XYZ file of N, CA and C in Angstrom:
369
model
N 0.820 -1.212 0.131
C -0.046 -0.035 -0.061
C 1.186 1.356 -0.035
N 2.090 1.176 0.671
C 3.006 2.587 0.802
C 3.375 2.701 -0.737
N 3.453 1.659 -1.358
C 4.100 2.129 -2.854
C 2.892 2.614 -3.759
N 1.774 2.229 -3.588
C 0.577 2.585 -4.306
C 0.522 4.339 -3.678
N 0.580 4.424 -2.385
C 0.523 5.945 -1.990
C 1.620 6.930 -2.479
N 2.783 6.029 -2.995
C 3.861 6.861 -3.659
C 3.456 7.208 -4.818
N 3.250 6.302 -5.463
C 2.766 6.451 -7.104
C 1.633 7.456 -7.376
N 0.589 7.158 -6.388
C -0.650 8.204 -6.653
C -0.519 9.764 -6.289
N 0.557 9.868 -5.065
C 1.191 11.146 -4.624
C 2.338 11.732 -5.750
N 2.850 10.886 -6.511
C 4.066 11.157 -7.679
C 3.071 11.680 -8.924
N 2.129 11.184 -9.023
C 1.134 11.288 -10.214
C 0.339 12.506 -9.967
N -0.214 12.875 -8.838
C -0.396 14.101 -8.195
C 0.083 15.328 -8.108
N 1.435 15.216 -7.905
C 2.438 16.364 -8.008
C 2.778 16.619 -9.373
N 3.074 15.637 -10.079
C 3.445 15.855 -11.566
C 2.148 16.811 -12.320
N 0.922 16.239 -12.035
C -0.121 16.784 -12.673
C -0.450 18.179 -11.859
N -0.503 18.267 -10.940
C -0.766 19.919 -10.314
C 0.468 20.555 -10.366
N 1.785 20.283 -10.423
C 2.713 20.907 -10.541
C 2.614 21.715 -12.006
N 2.558 20.944 -13.068
C 2.267 21.347 -14.387
C 1.374 22.511 -14.179
N 0.058 21.846 -13.969
C -0.984 22.931 -14.007
C -1.150 23.942 -13.292
N -0.356 23.963 -12.313
C -0.124 25.083 -11.334
C 0.928 26.192 -12.136
N 1.845 25.537 -12.743
C 2.902 26.361 -13.190
C 2.366 26.892 -14.322
N 1.570 26.440 -15.245
C 0.851 27.055 -16.248
C 0.124 28.207 -15.824
N -0.800 28.099 -14.862
C -1.839 28.876 -14.281
C -1.022 30.260 -13.761
N 0.176 29.847 -13.039
C 0.986 30.730 -12.197
C 2.089 32.049 -13.272
N 2.081 31.228 -14.640
C 3.095 32.049 -15.392
C 2.463 32.522 -16.790
N 1.198 31.880 -17.388
C 0.608 32.260 -18.409
C -0.322 33.341 -18.211
N -0.511 34.350 -19.221
C -1.356 35.312 -18.975
C -2.761 34.859 -19.091
N -3.642 35.434 -18.667
C -5.071 34.858 -18.286
C -5.752 34.776 -19.972
N -5.435 35.726 -20.771
C -6.025 35.461 -21.991
C -5.431 34.001 -22.596
N -4.115 33.638 -22.553
C -3.893 32.669 -23.151
C -4.502 31.393 -22.587
N -4.407 31.250 -21.201
C -5.308 30.225 -20.346
C -6.591 30.211 -20.993
N -7.387 31.004 -21.257
C -8.661 31.191 -21.688
C -9.085 30.598 -22.733
N -8.152 30.368 -23.789
C -8.299 29.489 -24.700
C -8.643 27.932 -24.494
N -7.949 27.403 -23.556
C -8.164 25.995 -23.098
C -8.933 25.915 -21.858
N -8.861 26.843 -21.074
C -9.463 26.939 -19.813
C -10.627 27.815 -19.525
N -11.797 27.662 -20.254
C -12.605 28.848 -20.200
C -13.148 29.470 -18.905
N -13.216 28.490 -17.727
C -13.312 28.909 -16.240
C -12.592 30.106 -15.781
N -11.227 30.378 -16.475
C -10.516 31.358 -16.065
C -11.252 32.828 -16.368
N -12.329 32.809 -17.224
C -13.076 34.355 -17.536
C -13.657 34.426 -16.202
N -14.173 33.596 -15.452
C -15.086 33.737 -14.213
C -14.024 34.439 -12.986
N -12.906 34.478 -13.134
C -11.852 34.864 -12.205
C -11.024 36.014 -12.633
N -10.339 36.633 -11.659
C -9.462 37.795 -11.696
C -8.279 36.905 -12.190
N -7.303 37.667 -12.667
C -5.848 37.093 -13.171
C -5.201 36.752 -11.915
N -5.342 37.739 -10.710
C -4.659 37.319 -9.447
C -5.089 35.946 -8.946
N -6.462 36.008 -8.855
C -7.167 34.607 -8.456
C -6.636 33.475 -9.070
N -6.496 33.516 -10.500
C -5.672 32.157 -11.319
C -4.562 32.147 -10.930
N -3.896 33.023 -10.646
C -2.290 32.868 -10.331
C -2.295 32.399 -9.004
N -3.080 33.051 -8.054
C -3.070 32.115 -6.598
C -3.485 30.325 -6.779
N -4.349 30.110 -7.531
C -4.662 28.820 -7.671
C -3.608 28.021 -8.038
N -2.952 28.757 -9.205
C -1.828 28.153 -9.626
C -0.624 27.836 -8.642
N -0.424 28.876 -7.779
C 0.498 28.996 -6.792
C 0.278 27.990 -5.868
N -1.023 27.681 -5.294
C -1.546 26.580 -4.420
C -1.188 25.464 -5.007
N -1.255 25.225 -6.250
C -1.132 23.898 -6.682
C 0.266 23.311 -6.887
N 1.233 24.542 -7.114
C 2.477 24.248 -7.058
C 3.026 23.933 -5.386
N 2.409 24.639 -4.819
C 2.906 24.460 -3.199
C 2.508 22.988 -2.807
N 1.186 22.755 -3.452
C 0.898 21.377 -2.777
C 1.320 20.125 -3.495
N 1.869 20.454 -4.713
C 2.782 19.429 -5.544
C 4.102 19.164 -4.776
N 4.651 20.078 -4.452
C 5.971 20.168 -3.679
C 5.759 19.712 -2.359
N 4.389 19.713 -1.689
C 4.396 19.306 -0.224
C 3.803 17.983 -0.557
N 3.512 17.322 -1.401
C 3.196 15.775 -1.483
C 4.608 15.167 -1.576
N 5.614 15.634 -2.203
C 6.942 14.702 -2.224
C 7.880 15.127 -1.320
N 8.265 16.477 -1.285
C 9.545 16.823 -0.640
C 9.478 16.459 0.900
N 8.434 16.746 1.624
C 8.223 16.233 3.273
C 8.638 14.830 3.241
N 8.257 14.009 2.272
C 8.390 12.615 2.559
C 9.866 12.129 2.199
N 10.397 12.630 1.319
C 11.378 12.533 0.896
C 12.694 12.638 1.831
N 12.617 14.018 2.251
C 13.631 14.663 3.218
C 13.238 13.984 4.570
N 11.922 13.555 4.909
C 11.567 13.040 6.241
C 11.529 14.354 7.063
N 11.470 15.276 6.839
C 11.418 16.637 7.665
C 9.712 17.220 7.444
N 9.186 17.194 8.801
C 7.802 17.587 8.602
C 6.852 16.574 7.699
N 6.832 15.564 7.828
C 6.132 14.481 6.877
C 4.713 14.582 7.205
N 4.060 15.197 8.148
C 2.824 15.611 8.294
C 2.192 16.457 6.891
N 3.250 17.384 6.464
C 2.652 18.177 5.195
C 2.233 17.389 4.104
N 2.593 16.187 4.056
C 2.161 15.201 2.898
C 0.466 15.161 2.917
N 0.056 14.775 3.947
C -1.405 14.510 4.086
C -2.063 15.892 4.066
N -1.493 16.944 4.735
C -1.970 18.259 4.684
C -2.080 18.813 3.140
N -1.041 18.731 2.451
C -1.014 18.885 1.012
C -2.164 18.164 0.407
N -2.210 16.833 0.451
C -3.361 16.100 -0.026
C -4.766 16.790 0.213
N -4.921 16.847 1.508
C -6.058 17.530 1.815
C -6.576 18.818 1.286
N -5.337 19.975 1.098
C -5.488 20.866 0.305
C -6.008 20.922 -1.065
N -5.279 19.533 -1.735
C -5.497 19.606 -3.066
C -7.317 19.251 -3.146
N -7.545 18.310 -2.203
C -9.032 17.658 -2.010
C -10.103 19.185 -2.216
N -9.564 19.854 -1.321
C -10.564 21.272 -1.096
C -10.545 21.729 -2.449
N -9.230 22.150 -3.285
C -9.299 23.018 -4.451
C -10.106 22.178 -5.523
N -9.959 20.901 -5.650
C -10.746 19.988 -6.301
C -12.247 19.970 -6.013
N -12.730 20.145 -4.827
C -13.982 20.329 -4.577
C -14.777 21.846 -4.987
N -13.798 22.848 -5.012
C -13.991 24.363 -5.584
C -14.126 23.851 -7.151
N -13.041 23.143 -7.919
C -13.290 23.057 -9.122
C -14.508 22.278 -9.735
N -14.817 21.376 -8.675
C -16.195 20.734 -9.213
C -17.606 21.934 -9.141
N -17.393 22.727 -7.952
C -18.571 23.560 -8.044
C -18.247 24.823 -9.218
N -17.219 25.010 -9.494
C -17.076 26.196 -10.753
C -17.650 25.259 -11.930
N -17.237 24.232 -12.268
C -17.450 23.283 -13.479
C -18.988 23.284 -13.435
N -19.546 22.607 -12.162
C -20.867 22.480 -12.248
C -21.736 23.686 -12.811
N -21.603 24.828 -12.350
C -21.863 26.396 -12.331
C -21.985 26.206 -13.996
N -20.768 25.941 -14.575
C -20.712 26.392 -16.059
C -21.461 25.408 -16.588
N -21.906 24.053 -16.118
C -22.414 22.978 -16.872
C -21.168 22.176 -17.786
N -20.088 21.857 -17.189
C -19.070 21.354 -17.811
C -18.802 20.067 -17.156
N -19.702 19.334 -17.505
C -19.522 17.529 -16.950
C -18.443 16.861 -17.024
N -17.956 16.830 -18.295
C -16.574 16.299 -18.480
C -15.410 16.659 -17.655
N -15.495 18.052 -17.358
C -14.364 18.344 -16.185
C -14.970 18.092 -15.026
N -15.900 17.952 -14.672
C -16.438 17.600 -13.171
C -15.883 16.150 -12.890
N -16.046 15.296 -13.904
C -15.558 14.101 -13.805
C -14.081 13.755 -13.418
N -13.157 14.691 -14.198
C -11.665 14.616 -14.060
C -11.644 15.138 -12.547
N -12.264 16.250 -12.349
C -12.166 16.885 -10.788
C -12.334 15.850 -9.931
N -13.442 15.260 -10.100
C -13.636 14.144 -9.293
C -12.552 13.149 -8.853
N -12.236 12.773 -9.870
C -10.984 11.868 -9.938
C -9.806 11.983 -9.291
N -9.508 13.412 -9.555
C -8.404 13.979 -8.710
C -8.654 14.058 -7.341
N -9.739 14.443 -7.043
C -10.533 14.540 -5.434
C -10.209 13.400 -4.841
N -10.579 12.328 -5.549
C -10.546 10.912 -4.777
C -9.352 10.316 -4.699
N -8.438 10.524 -5.391
C -6.950 10.329 -5.482
C -6.216 11.039 -4.299
N -6.503 12.544 -4.181
C -6.029 13.236 -3.176
C -6.744 12.820 -1.933
N -7.854 12.327 -1.656
C -8.419 11.919 -0.286
C -7.783 10.601 -0.095
N -7.430 9.868 -1.028
C -6.707 8.713 -0.648
C -5.496 8.785 -0.089
N -4.697 9.809 -0.695
C -3.375 10.124 -0.320
C -3.315 10.675 1.145
N -4.299 11.437 1.313
C -4.830 12.095 2.637
C -4.878 10.994 3.651
N -6.027 10.278 3.290
C -6.274 8.859 4.149
C -5.000 8.273 4.674
N -4.231 7.822 3.622
C -3.467 6.809 3.858
C -2.099 7.480 4.557
N -1.855 8.591 4.406
C -0.727 9.454 5.156
C -1.018 10.180 6.541
N -2.458 10.203 6.782
C -2.912 10.631 7.829
C -2.876 9.193 8.677
N -3.287 8.226 8.306
C -3.796 7.363 9.185
C -2.794 5.958 8.993
N -3.259 4.852 8.427
C -2.419 3.521 8.593
C -0.899 3.474 7.990
N -0.740 4.433 6.961
C 0.205 4.245 6.088
C 1.215 5.671 6.379
N 1.102 6.496 7.760
C 1.845 7.533 7.939
C 3.369 7.512 7.671
N 3.938 8.254 7.436
C 5.270 8.387 7.274
C 6.126 8.554 8.168
């Protein structure tokens, strides 16, 4: 189970690290071409979401690898679950059912990592 948790955490870190970097570094107009939801938020809000995703991606891996404050791993996973719950609400409001499913899967994976690292497979 520890290996599965590591794999899921790495996959989440790669996905959110990449997505967060795009949101934090690209202009809102460019993001709007592929992410229509950014039109509902200010540029600063989009960059903040990107920054949070980058921090969470780092928090999923770095504390576990260094063994410094490993409690940050499930906290980062919990934070990602909260971000995905918000994303589900935004996409539901916009009637984007396909994105809701993607966000739901990511939410479940984040909750799985949080459960495992807070509970029976804590680092």
